[in-house]
XYZ file of C-alpha atoms in Angstrom:
714
model
C 120.435 67.081 62.246
C 118.359 69.291 64.531
C 117.262 66.211 66.464
C 120.874 65.177 66.964
C 121.833 68.665 68.178
C 118.910 68.686 70.557
C 119.915 65.292 71.881
C 123.487 66.496 72.322
C 122.309 69.500 74.306
C 120.166 67.309 76.508
C 123.170 65.041 77.081
C 125.298 67.997 78.099
C 122.654 69.224 80.546
C 122.374 65.712 81.934
C 126.136 65.454 82.490
C 126.248 68.853 84.197
C 123.349 67.832 86.421
C 125.152 64.651 87.420
C 128.265 66.610 88.355
C 126.240 69.103 90.387
C 124.395 66.325 92.185
C 127.578 64.487 93.179
C 129.345 67.643 94.323
C 126.243 68.836 96.182
C 126.015 65.567 98.107
C 129.678 65.783 99.115
C 129.349 69.303 100.428
C 126.039 68.680 102.167
C 127.889 65.937 104.042
C 130.503 68.431 105.247
C 128.280 71.515 105.530
C 127.851 71.157 109.287
C 131.629 71.406 109.640
C 132.105 74.328 107.268
C 132.475 76.818 110.109
C 135.697 75.446 111.529
C 137.201 72.045 112.307
C 137.881 73.196 115.851
C 134.210 73.831 116.759
C 133.316 71.892 119.883
C 130.336 72.021 122.188
C 130.712 72.733 125.934
C 132.587 75.338 127.981
C 136.343 75.497 127.474
C 138.608 76.481 130.387
C 141.760 78.553 129.931
C 144.259 79.664 132.588
C 144.973 83.380 132.280
C 148.410 84.268 133.679
C 148.348 87.848 135.020
C 150.480 89.279 137.856
C 150.290 89.877 141.621
C 146.908 90.620 143.158
C 147.610 94.287 143.623
C 148.728 94.890 140.040
C 146.867 96.001 136.962
C 147.298 92.683 135.132
C 145.396 90.808 137.817
C 142.519 93.282 137.727
C 142.386 93.090 133.932
C 142.309 89.290 134.192
C 139.378 89.358 136.635
C 137.495 91.730 134.323
C 138.050 89.411 131.349
C 136.848 86.460 133.410
C 133.625 88.269 134.239
C 132.775 89.370 130.690
C 133.319 85.816 129.391
C 130.989 84.148 131.894
C 128.082 84.099 129.417
C 130.192 82.590 126.636
C 131.669 79.174 125.894
C 134.959 80.258 127.499
C 135.798 80.058 131.203
C 138.889 81.919 132.423
C 140.765 80.807 135.517
C 142.846 83.799 136.641
C 146.310 82.828 137.881
C 148.522 85.082 140.005
C 152.130 85.247 138.705
C 155.265 87.365 138.979
C 154.335 89.180 135.781
C 155.066 89.604 132.094
C 158.132 87.373 131.559
C 156.725 84.480 133.600
C 153.424 84.711 131.701
C 155.247 84.324 128.368
C 157.204 81.341 129.678
C 154.045 79.600 130.883
C 152.348 80.019 127.493
C 155.476 78.682 125.788
C 156.566 75.841 128.058
C 153.453 74.353 129.666
C 151.757 72.377 126.848
C 149.671 70.315 129.283
C 147.630 73.389 130.244
C 145.773 75.860 128.034
C 147.436 79.104 129.083
C 146.787 82.671 128.049
C 148.847 85.557 129.347
C 149.167 89.327 129.658
C 152.630 90.562 128.735
C 154.540 93.666 127.773
C 155.573 94.105 124.150
C 159.262 94.474 124.974
C 159.267 91.218 126.956
C 157.500 89.446 124.106
C 160.194 90.590 121.744
C 163.006 89.540 124.089
C 161.557 86.066 124.674
C 160.668 85.501 121.013
C 163.958 86.568 119.429
C 164.350 82.877 118.572
C 162.114 82.265 115.469
C 161.274 78.794 116.821
C 159.461 80.363 119.757
C 157.946 83.149 117.664
C 155.990 80.579 115.639
C 154.413 79.190 118.822
C 152.842 82.384 120.190
C 150.296 84.822 118.791
C 148.545 87.767 120.354
C 144.790 88.314 120.462
C 144.814 92.110 120.831
C 146.658 95.027 122.403
C 145.284 95.929 125.845
C 146.569 99.253 127.152
C 149.661 101.457 127.332
C 151.840 101.207 130.437
C 154.409 103.746 131.618
C 157.516 103.406 133.730
C 157.115 105.377 136.970
C 160.023 105.975 139.372
C 158.944 107.104 142.855
C 161.351 108.306 145.567
C 161.091 109.722 149.062
C 161.093 113.514 149.020
C 163.595 114.158 151.794
C 166.485 112.253 150.139
C 167.372 114.808 147.406
C 167.078 112.250 144.554
C 166.593 114.125 141.278
C 167.626 111.580 138.600
C 168.431 107.906 138.114
C 172.153 108.417 138.829
C 171.238 109.655 142.329
C 169.900 106.169 143.174
C 173.452 104.895 143.732
C 173.783 103.557 147.266
C 170.024 103.536 147.813
C 167.513 100.795 148.647
C 165.525 100.379 145.420
C 162.602 98.071 144.652
C 162.928 96.916 141.019
C 159.881 94.585 141.031
C 159.326 90.874 141.263
C 161.643 88.555 139.394
C 160.329 87.709 135.889
C 158.032 90.731 135.906
C 157.963 93.378 133.195
C 158.775 96.052 135.776
C 161.980 94.266 136.844
C 163.018 93.725 133.250
C 162.659 97.426 132.375
C 164.162 98.672 135.692
C 167.312 96.618 135.164
C 167.778 98.165 131.713
C 167.297 101.738 133.020
C 169.674 101.249 135.954
C 172.169 99.400 133.780
C 172.268 102.157 131.163
C 172.735 104.776 133.919
C 175.597 102.690 135.358
C 174.159 102.349 138.878
C 172.626 98.840 138.883
C 175.601 97.416 140.785
C 175.572 100.370 143.178
C 172.085 99.933 144.604
C 170.538 97.511 147.060
C 167.792 95.823 144.987
C 164.523 94.471 146.360
C 161.835 92.421 144.626
C 158.600 93.259 146.443
C 155.270 93.176 144.638
C 153.250 96.308 144.003
C 151.282 96.580 147.303
C 154.224 95.638 149.514
C 156.645 97.993 147.771
C 154.182 100.876 148.092
C 153.767 100.314 151.828
C 157.532 100.057 152.421
C 158.243 103.171 150.342
C 155.767 105.203 152.402
C 157.084 103.776 155.687
C 160.695 104.595 154.769
C 161.971 101.024 154.424
C 162.664 101.738 150.716
C 164.252 104.818 149.169
C 162.830 104.329 145.653
C 160.633 101.980 143.630
C 160.044 101.247 139.922
C 156.540 100.577 138.586
C 155.487 99.642 135.037
C 151.767 100.414 135.259
C 148.834 102.130 133.581
C 148.519 105.857 134.368
C 144.857 105.174 135.215
C 145.675 102.558 137.854
C 144.021 103.175 141.299
C 147.252 101.973 142.963
C 149.220 104.646 141.132
C 146.753 107.390 142.074
C 146.961 106.392 145.746
C 150.755 106.509 145.658
C 150.786 109.965 144.035
C 148.585 111.312 146.834
C 151.104 110.243 149.522
C 152.704 113.433 151.008
C 156.242 112.068 151.377
C 156.522 110.594 147.857
C 157.513 112.256 144.584
C 158.168 111.136 141.002
C 161.419 111.542 139.034
C 161.856 111.266 135.272
C 164.569 109.415 133.317
C 166.953 111.814 131.576
C 166.864 112.337 127.811
C 169.824 110.024 127.070
C 167.944 107.142 128.655
C 164.843 107.989 126.602
C 166.870 108.029 123.365
C 168.294 104.637 124.271
C 164.826 103.126 124.775
C 163.499 104.645 121.546
C 165.876 102.282 119.721
C 164.744 99.203 121.694
C 162.083 96.896 120.225
C 158.732 97.260 122.004
C 159.567 100.526 123.806
C 158.820 104.171 123.035
C 159.386 107.429 124.864
C 156.966 110.275 125.534
C 157.052 113.824 126.850
C 154.001 115.773 128.031
C 154.804 119.147 129.526
C 157.311 118.599 132.341
C 156.631 114.873 132.399
C 158.664 112.489 130.297
C 159.137 108.742 130.416
C 159.104 105.307 128.827
C 155.960 103.750 127.384
C 155.187 100.063 126.658
C 152.077 98.368 125.248
C 150.693 95.333 127.038
C 149.132 92.553 124.983
C 146.979 89.467 125.516
C 148.989 86.491 124.234
C 147.934 82.919 123.417
C 149.354 79.753 121.812
C 149.450 79.955 118.016
C 147.560 76.641 117.960
C 144.593 78.009 119.911
C 141.286 77.291 118.096
C 140.074 80.204 116.036
C 136.589 79.937 117.477
C 137.875 80.529 121.027
C 140.091 83.433 119.971
C 137.110 84.976 118.200
C 134.919 84.678 121.302
C 137.503 86.404 123.521
C 138.262 89.114 120.968
C 134.583 89.878 120.410
C 133.827 89.949 124.155
C 136.594 92.509 124.760
C 135.351 94.763 121.952
C 131.781 94.607 123.283
C 132.731 95.358 126.925
C 135.408 98.062 126.698
C 133.382 100.359 128.939
C 132.849 97.639 131.563
C 136.575 96.885 131.673
C 137.335 100.603 132.119
C 134.891 100.873 135.026
C 136.165 97.719 136.731
C 139.921 98.270 136.313
C 140.395 101.944 135.494
C 142.333 100.939 132.359
C 141.311 102.398 129.028
C 142.006 99.717 126.418
C 143.652 100.959 123.238
C 142.339 100.333 119.743
C 144.152 97.495 117.890
C 146.980 98.841 115.717
C 148.890 95.701 114.707
C 151.862 96.948 116.727
C 153.773 93.669 116.734
C 153.463 92.557 113.131
C 157.239 92.666 112.734
C 157.981 90.216 115.562
C 154.732 88.523 116.678
C 151.751 87.755 114.517
C 148.173 88.363 115.500
C 146.126 85.190 115.782
C 143.866 84.982 112.689
C 140.932 84.022 114.905
C 140.610 87.609 116.162
C 138.192 88.298 113.289
C 136.244 85.065 113.672
C 132.470 85.549 113.701
C 129.724 82.960 114.068
C 126.448 84.378 112.895
C 123.594 83.814 110.483
C 125.401 86.055 108.020
C 128.513 83.878 108.269
C 126.443 80.715 107.889
C 124.949 82.079 104.671
C 128.463 83.003 103.575
C 129.609 79.422 104.171
C 126.817 78.034 102.009
C 127.820 80.527 99.309
C 131.385 79.276 99.597
C 130.206 75.701 99.139
C 128.423 76.787 95.970
C 131.607 78.516 94.802
C 133.633 75.358 95.414
C 131.111 73.292 93.458
C 131.264 75.789 90.617
C 135.052 75.715 90.733
C 135.102 71.927 90.338
C 132.726 72.106 87.380
C 134.816 74.903 85.888
C 137.947 72.732 86.031
C 136.174 69.768 84.420
C 134.691 71.762 81.576
C 137.733 73.925 81.064
C 139.693 70.744 80.388
C 137.018 69.467 78.013
C 136.698 72.855 76.325
C 140.458 73.139 75.826
C 140.643 69.856 73.986
C 137.301 69.956 72.161
C 136.836 73.582 71.205
C 138.016 74.284 67.698
C 139.197 77.805 68.426
C 141.503 76.562 71.173
C 143.061 73.891 69.027
C 145.685 76.375 67.947
C 146.619 77.024 71.560
C 146.753 73.320 72.367
C 149.327 72.870 69.621
C 151.912 74.557 71.824
C 152.515 72.300 74.807
C 153.950 74.777 77.247
C 151.390 77.455 76.401
C 148.620 74.948 77.074
C 150.152 73.874 80.406
C 150.688 77.497 81.429
C 147.096 78.457 80.656
C 145.674 75.494 82.547
C 147.895 76.085 85.601
C 147.198 79.833 85.532
C 143.460 79.129 85.501
C 143.826 76.732 88.449
C 146.010 79.102 90.483
C 143.864 82.193 89.902
C 140.555 80.388 90.463
C 141.797 78.466 93.499
C 143.485 81.426 95.179
C 140.454 83.658 94.618
C 138.167 81.068 96.188
C 140.508 80.603 99.144
C 140.616 84.365 99.608
C 136.804 84.535 99.726
C 136.644 81.650 102.196
C 139.627 82.339 104.463
C 140.483 86.056 104.382
C 138.390 87.056 107.401
C 140.350 84.905 109.832
C 143.464 83.523 108.154
C 146.530 85.732 107.754
C 147.830 83.703 104.812
C 144.810 84.735 102.725
C 144.153 88.222 104.051
C 144.568 89.883 100.642
C 144.297 88.594 97.094
C 148.056 88.959 96.707
C 148.661 86.901 99.875
C 146.208 84.320 98.612
C 147.937 84.041 95.211
C 151.303 83.632 96.931
C 149.941 80.979 99.307
C 148.453 79.160 96.319
C 151.848 78.987 94.644
C 153.312 77.587 97.871
C 150.553 74.953 97.941
C 151.267 73.808 94.397
C 155.033 73.729 94.755
C 155.557 72.524 98.315
C 152.342 71.243 99.844
C 151.151 72.067 103.363
C 154.393 72.752 105.252
C 154.406 76.530 105.061
C 150.780 77.652 105.074
C 147.526 76.110 106.157
C 143.813 76.582 105.667
C 141.277 76.606 108.490
C 137.891 75.664 106.978
C 136.784 72.347 105.502
C 136.002 73.996 102.164
C 139.460 75.592 102.158
C 141.148 72.284 102.972
C 139.356 70.552 100.085
C 140.395 73.246 97.611
C 143.991 73.306 98.872
C 144.200 69.502 98.576
C 143.044 69.805 94.979
C 145.755 72.387 94.392
C 148.437 70.035 95.717
C 147.165 67.262 93.433
C 147.238 69.731 90.547
C 150.865 70.519 91.397
C 151.741 66.817 91.311
C 149.983 66.444 87.961
C 151.789 69.510 86.636
C 155.194 68.069 87.581
C 154.219 64.703 86.051
C 153.308 66.341 82.745
C 156.567 68.278 82.587
C 158.559 65.179 83.570
C 156.909 63.170 80.805
C 157.591 65.914 78.301
C 161.249 66.143 79.231
C 161.580 62.344 79.298
C 160.301 62.129 75.731
C 162.815 64.788 74.702
C 165.698 62.949 76.365
C 164.591 59.678 74.775
C 164.489 61.348 71.394
C 167.964 62.835 71.854
C 169.271 59.469 73.006
C 167.929 57.862 69.855
C 169.843 60.458 67.897
C 173.084 59.849 69.781
C 172.609 62.815 72.090
C 172.334 65.294 69.232
C 169.629 67.866 69.769
C 167.087 67.998 66.957
C 164.992 70.994 66.063
C 161.451 69.661 65.973
C 160.027 72.626 64.111
C 158.816 72.457 60.497
C 160.075 68.873 60.451
C 158.732 65.844 58.566
C 157.200 62.728 60.099
C 156.992 59.450 58.160
C 154.731 56.712 59.516
C 155.600 53.120 58.470
C 158.572 52.242 56.289
C 158.962 50.544 52.911
C 161.428 50.779 49.993
C 159.731 53.941 48.726
C 160.584 55.646 52.032
C 164.249 55.782 51.030
C 163.321 57.621 47.825
C 161.209 60.106 49.814
C 164.036 60.846 52.282
C 166.513 61.435 49.459
C 164.085 63.737 47.645
C 163.275 65.760 50.758
C 166.964 66.158 51.597
C 167.999 67.045 48.067
C 170.143 70.158 47.976
C 167.410 72.200 46.254
C 164.608 70.864 48.480
C 165.032 70.968 52.304
C 168.423 69.380 52.982
C 168.620 70.558 56.636
C 165.118 69.552 57.677
C 164.616 66.972 60.451
C 162.815 63.728 59.590
C 161.310 61.362 62.162
C 160.422 57.858 60.918
C 157.960 56.104 63.257
C 157.393 52.371 62.868
C 155.872 49.645 65.031
C 159.098 47.615 64.994
C 162.528 49.243 65.073
C 164.177 49.581 61.665
C 167.840 48.611 61.392
C 169.179 52.041 60.521
C 172.791 50.859 60.339
C 172.564 50.621 56.562
C 171.593 54.297 56.389
C 174.036 55.710 58.959
C 176.738 56.628 56.431
C 174.406 58.112 53.809
C 174.589 61.956 53.867
C 170.838 62.355 53.280
C 170.159 60.457 56.531
C 172.212 62.734 58.780
C 169.068 64.407 60.164
C 166.860 61.304 60.143
C 165.919 59.314 63.246
C 164.064 55.976 63.342
C 161.735 55.373 66.302
C 159.746 52.274 67.285
C 156.451 53.336 68.883
C 152.684 52.826 68.909
C 151.319 54.365 65.706
C 147.767 54.450 67.094
C 148.617 56.445 70.251
C 148.264 60.215 70.382
C 151.084 60.260 72.966
C 153.486 59.126 70.254
C 152.695 62.141 68.104
C 152.674 64.510 71.082
C 156.192 63.344 71.962
C 157.522 64.208 68.508
C 155.659 67.527 68.266
C 153.453 66.644 65.345
C 151.679 69.977 65.861
C 154.824 71.743 64.625
C 155.508 69.352 61.731
C 155.532 70.667 58.176
C 154.059 67.459 56.735
C 153.209 63.927 57.790
C 153.542 61.070 55.302
C 151.837 57.743 55.966
C 153.421 55.000 53.873
C 151.757 51.704 53.089
C 152.618 48.873 55.500
C 153.227 46.144 52.966
C 153.190 43.428 55.666
C 149.712 44.340 56.922
C 146.710 42.354 55.564
C 144.715 45.596 55.023
C 147.221 48.470 54.729
C 144.602 51.114 53.835
C 142.593 50.287 56.975
C 145.737 50.673 59.052
C 146.407 54.024 57.350
C 142.889 55.188 58.279
C 143.418 54.276 61.952
C 146.768 56.094 62.022
C 145.083 59.122 60.445
C 142.403 59.226 63.138
C 145.060 59.059 65.892
C 146.925 61.962 64.278
C 143.751 64.001 63.926
C 143.125 63.594 67.649
C 146.327 65.546 68.207
C 146.391 68.131 65.406
C 142.649 68.605 65.110
C 140.743 70.039 62.175
C 142.382 70.336 58.760
C 141.726 74.099 58.688
C 143.438 74.695 62.027
C 146.664 72.763 61.414
C 149.250 74.353 59.194
C 150.797 71.002 58.248
C 149.853 68.592 55.463
C 148.775 64.981 56.006
C 149.631 62.784 53.018
C 148.897 59.077 52.756
C 149.933 56.360 50.350
C 147.146 53.978 49.258
C 147.178 50.595 47.536
C 143.548 50.710 46.412
C 142.232 53.727 44.529
C 138.702 52.748 45.554
C 139.566 53.651 49.162
C 140.824 57.132 48.389
C 137.575 58.797 49.482
C 137.516 56.659 52.618
C 140.971 57.910 53.603
C 140.034 61.517 52.879
C 136.980 61.075 55.080
C 139.266 59.869 57.882
C 141.218 63.133 57.649
C 143.928 62.661 55.009
C 144.625 65.864 53.072
C 146.158 64.165 50.030
C 145.993 60.494 48.974
C 148.578 59.122 46.586
C 147.898 55.819 44.851
C 151.192 54.809 43.135
C 149.519 52.087 41.094
C 147.170 54.553 39.427
C 149.995 56.920 38.571
C 152.061 54.124 37.090
C 149.162 52.894 34.942
C 148.465 56.412 33.682
C 152.118 56.923 32.726
C 152.111 53.617 30.824
C 149.062 54.718 28.836
C 150.592 58.114 28.122
C 153.858 56.524 26.991
C 151.943 54.340 24.571
C 150.502 57.437 22.948
C 153.495 59.752 23.169
C 156.988 58.389 22.858
C 159.343 59.303 25.721
C 156.566 61.029 27.689
C 157.729 59.039 30.724
C 160.940 61.084 30.695
C 158.867 64.213 31.199
C 157.120 62.771 34.264
C 160.429 61.524 35.601
C 161.929 64.976 35.164
C 159.019 66.622 37.000
C 159.101 64.163 39.902
C 162.858 64.235 40.532
C 164.645 66.952 42.513
C 167.880 68.062 40.822
C 169.420 71.227 39.448
C 169.139 69.867 35.907
C 165.447 69.025 35.984
C 162.240 71.006 36.309
C 159.901 70.682 39.248
C 156.496 72.059 40.121
C 156.398 74.715 42.875
C 153.448 76.407 44.597
C 154.226 79.858 46.014
C 151.938 80.771 48.913
C 150.118 84.062 48.657
C 151.803 85.298 51.842
C 155.287 84.754 50.357
C 154.685 87.032 47.341
C 156.059 90.599 47.747
C 153.242 93.156 47.693
C 154.713 95.065 44.757
C 155.090 91.887 42.663
C 151.540 90.813 43.475
C 150.055 94.118 42.334
C 152.216 94.269 39.221
C 152.041 90.695 37.978
C 148.868 89.110 39.430
C 146.224 91.300 41.053
C 143.124 91.604 38.856
C 144.794 89.891 35.874
C 143.583 86.947 33.857
C 145.707 83.832 33.670
C 146.953 84.791 30.203
C 147.884 88.310 31.320
C 149.717 87.046 34.392
C 151.560 84.394 32.345
C 152.749 87.026 29.887
C 153.888 89.362 32.690
C 155.824 86.568 34.451
C 157.414 85.520 31.134
C 158.697 89.084 30.643
C 160.084 89.365 34.166
C 161.486 85.855 34.846
C 165.238 85.795 35.643
C 167.615 84.115 33.172
C 169.379 81.924 35.761
C 166.132 80.262 36.858
C 163.404 80.748 34.234
C 159.956 79.706 35.360
C 156.584 79.314 33.743
C 153.159 79.975 35.286
C 151.157 76.760 34.816
C 148.242 77.130 37.241
C 146.860 78.448 40.517
C 145.707 77.110 43.879
C 142.467 78.617 45.150
C 140.700 77.444 48.314
C 142.892 74.292 48.460
C 141.904 73.373 44.882
C 144.617 73.332 42.215
C 143.664 74.474 38.686
C 146.234 73.784 35.955
C 146.226 75.983 32.832
C 142.681 77.256 33.466
C 140.494 78.089 30.488
C 139.140 81.585 30.202
C 136.215 81.969 32.635
C 136.297 78.243 33.371
C 133.294 77.328 35.552
C 133.748 73.644 36.379
C 132.618 72.656 39.930
C 135.261 73.857 42.356
C 137.462 75.149 39.531
C 136.039 78.558 38.638
C 138.677 81.093 37.697
C 138.426 84.470 35.970
C 141.132 86.737 37.432
C 143.732 86.516 40.216
C 142.250 87.462 43.578
C 143.537 87.825 47.127
C 144.779 84.508 48.676
C 145.382 82.871 45.254
C 148.706 80.987 45.120
C 150.424 80.680 41.679
C 151.893 77.359 40.474
C 155.194 77.452 38.575
C 157.365 75.073 36.582
C 161.014 75.871 37.332
C 164.488 74.461 37.912
C 164.554 75.814 41.466
C 161.952 77.324 43.760
C 161.109 80.731 42.272
C 162.232 83.788 44.219
C 159.752 86.442 43.096
C 161.918 89.166 44.612
C 164.388 88.584 41.786
C 161.949 89.287 38.952
C 163.235 91.637 36.251
C 161.956 95.143 35.578
C 160.108 95.477 38.855
C 160.043 99.209 38.373
C 158.448 98.968 34.947
C 154.814 100.134 34.716
C 152.181 97.422 35.143
C-alpha cells in the first residue's frame, strides 16, 4: 500500500511539473512583450499645439521639446491660436499625432459630448493661469462695465483668452457695446501702450515675462472683475475665483492633453521627463508647474500611462507577474480537481448552485487580484482592488467592450475570464434546460426534487414499489422519477392516483449527467431494479451503481440510500463492492418464506403483513436518533439495556398506535432482539448509547412525542 501511495505522489508531482513546464514555455515566449504591446524602437515624433510665439504656451512647448531631446520622443512645436484650437486639433486630426496645451474650462466646453470625452486624456496639469484686464490709465475705466464703447482686445479667435473674455463681457452686458479686436499677445501689448487699444484681456501665468513687462509700463493699469462676475465663474466648470489683498480675479488651470489612444510608454516618458525637469522649465519659461491633483477626474480622465515606468525593478515585477499567472492557471486546474475528488468537498458539490458560485467566486477573486497586481500602476480600470473586482465582473458578463487591459499577461488572464464567463452561462443554460425538459415531461407541472425517489429500470415489481411508497401511511406526496433506457408507455398509469407524482424518463443510465439533471444528490433513496431483458442484469446494475457513485460520492457523505435488486445471491458482495448500500435478492426471500411456511402454518401471512403498507397491518420502522425528543431519549433509552428499554416503551406506548421495540441500528448494522451482552462480530450490544436508532413494529410510524406518562420518573 505504501508503494502505491508513493507512486501516486510521484505521479502527482510529475503532472504538476508538466503543467509548470508548458505554462513556463508559453510565458517565456511572450516575456519580451510583457512590458507593453505598444513598445517600439526608434524616436517617435509628436506635434505639440501651443499658442502664438509671444505667449506662455509656446514657451512651455519649447521647454518640453528641449527636455525630451534625450528620450525616445521628439516634439515638434506648432504655433496656434490657443487653447480651443489645440483641443480641436487633438480631436479632429487623426492623421497626425497631436498633443496640446489647453485650459481646463475649454476642455470641459469641448468635451461636454461624452463621445469626444472618451477620445481625449490629459497627461498632467501644468500651471495656473489668471485673467488679467489691462486698461490705459487716462481713460477713467474702473470696472468691466466701463469698457462699453471702448476698443478692446479679447484675444485671438479659438484661444482660451477670447473664450473667457467673451463670457466676462457677456455677463457684464457690454460685449455688444465694445469694438473687439483679436490681436495676439505681443501685438496687443504694443497697441495698448501706443494708444491704439483702450483695454486688453490676457489669460496668462502671473510669472510670465510678458506680463511683468506690461505691468512696468507707466501708462497701463490693471482692473479687477467685480464680485458678481467672480460668483458667476465659481459656478462654471473649470474656473475658480481668488482674492489676495486688493487683487481679485479668475483662475484657470492649464493642462497637457493627448489622444486617449496614445501609447502608455510614450505618455510615461513625457510625464517622467516633466517631473524630473520642473526646475529647468521654471528657469526657461518663468512658469512654476503645479503638482498633479487630478483636477479633471469628473470630466476628463488622466491617461493611465502617466505612471508608466520602465526599469529593472519593473522588469523583475513583470517576471513575478508571469509566475503569478502560471500559479493562477495551476490553481484553477487543481481547484477543479480538488472540488470533484476531495471527500470533504463532496457535500458542497451536492448543491449545484453553491458549487458554481464557489468556483466563479474563486475565479473572479483570483483573476481580479492578479490583474490588479499587473495593471494598477498604469491602468485606471484596475487602480484599486475594488476597481479591479468590478472590471473583472464586466469581463465575465460582457467581454472587452467596456474595459481593457494593457499588458500581455493581463490580456491572457482577461481572455481566460471571458471564456470562464461563457462556460458559466453554458452550465446554467444546461441546468435550466434539464429543468424545463423535466417539467415538460410532467406536463408543465413543477416537481419538487427534494427528498424524492429515483427508480432505475422498470419491471412488474416497480408498480408494487410505487404503490407502496405512495401508500397513505408511507410517503404519498413524494416525487418519484423512473429512469429507463427506452421510454415506458405511461398511459396505462396516468389515471392511477398513486402515479400522480411519478414521471417516466428515457435517458442514459450510465451517464452522470442523467443523475445530475434529476438532482440525485437530494434524493431520499435510489432503487435499481433488475432489467429482465438484459443478458447479465447484475452486471448492468453494477455499472449503473458506479455511475451514480460518481455523482453522489462516498456512502458516508451522501444522506440517501442506494438499494439494488439482484437475481443472483452470489453477486450480492460484488454489488456491495460497487457501492450499493443494500442488495435485495427476491429469489432468496421467496425460498426462505417457503421453508418457513413448511415448518409453521400460515407464517407467510406474517411476512405479508410486515411487507405491506396499510392501516390494518404492522410494519417495521426505524426511528433515527436525531428524530427522538431529548426527554424521551433520556427517559426510555439512554444507558438502558434492551430489556429495560422494551419495558419502558411498553408502558408508555399510545393506545391508538401501539408499538413494540424489536431491535436497534448501530453503525449501520441492524440487530434484532439482541441477547444480553451479545458479542457477535459487528453486533455487540449492551446498553443504548448515543447515535443508536431503535427499531419498532407498529401500525403507523411511531411518534415518540406522543408517548404516555412522559412526566413520570425514569
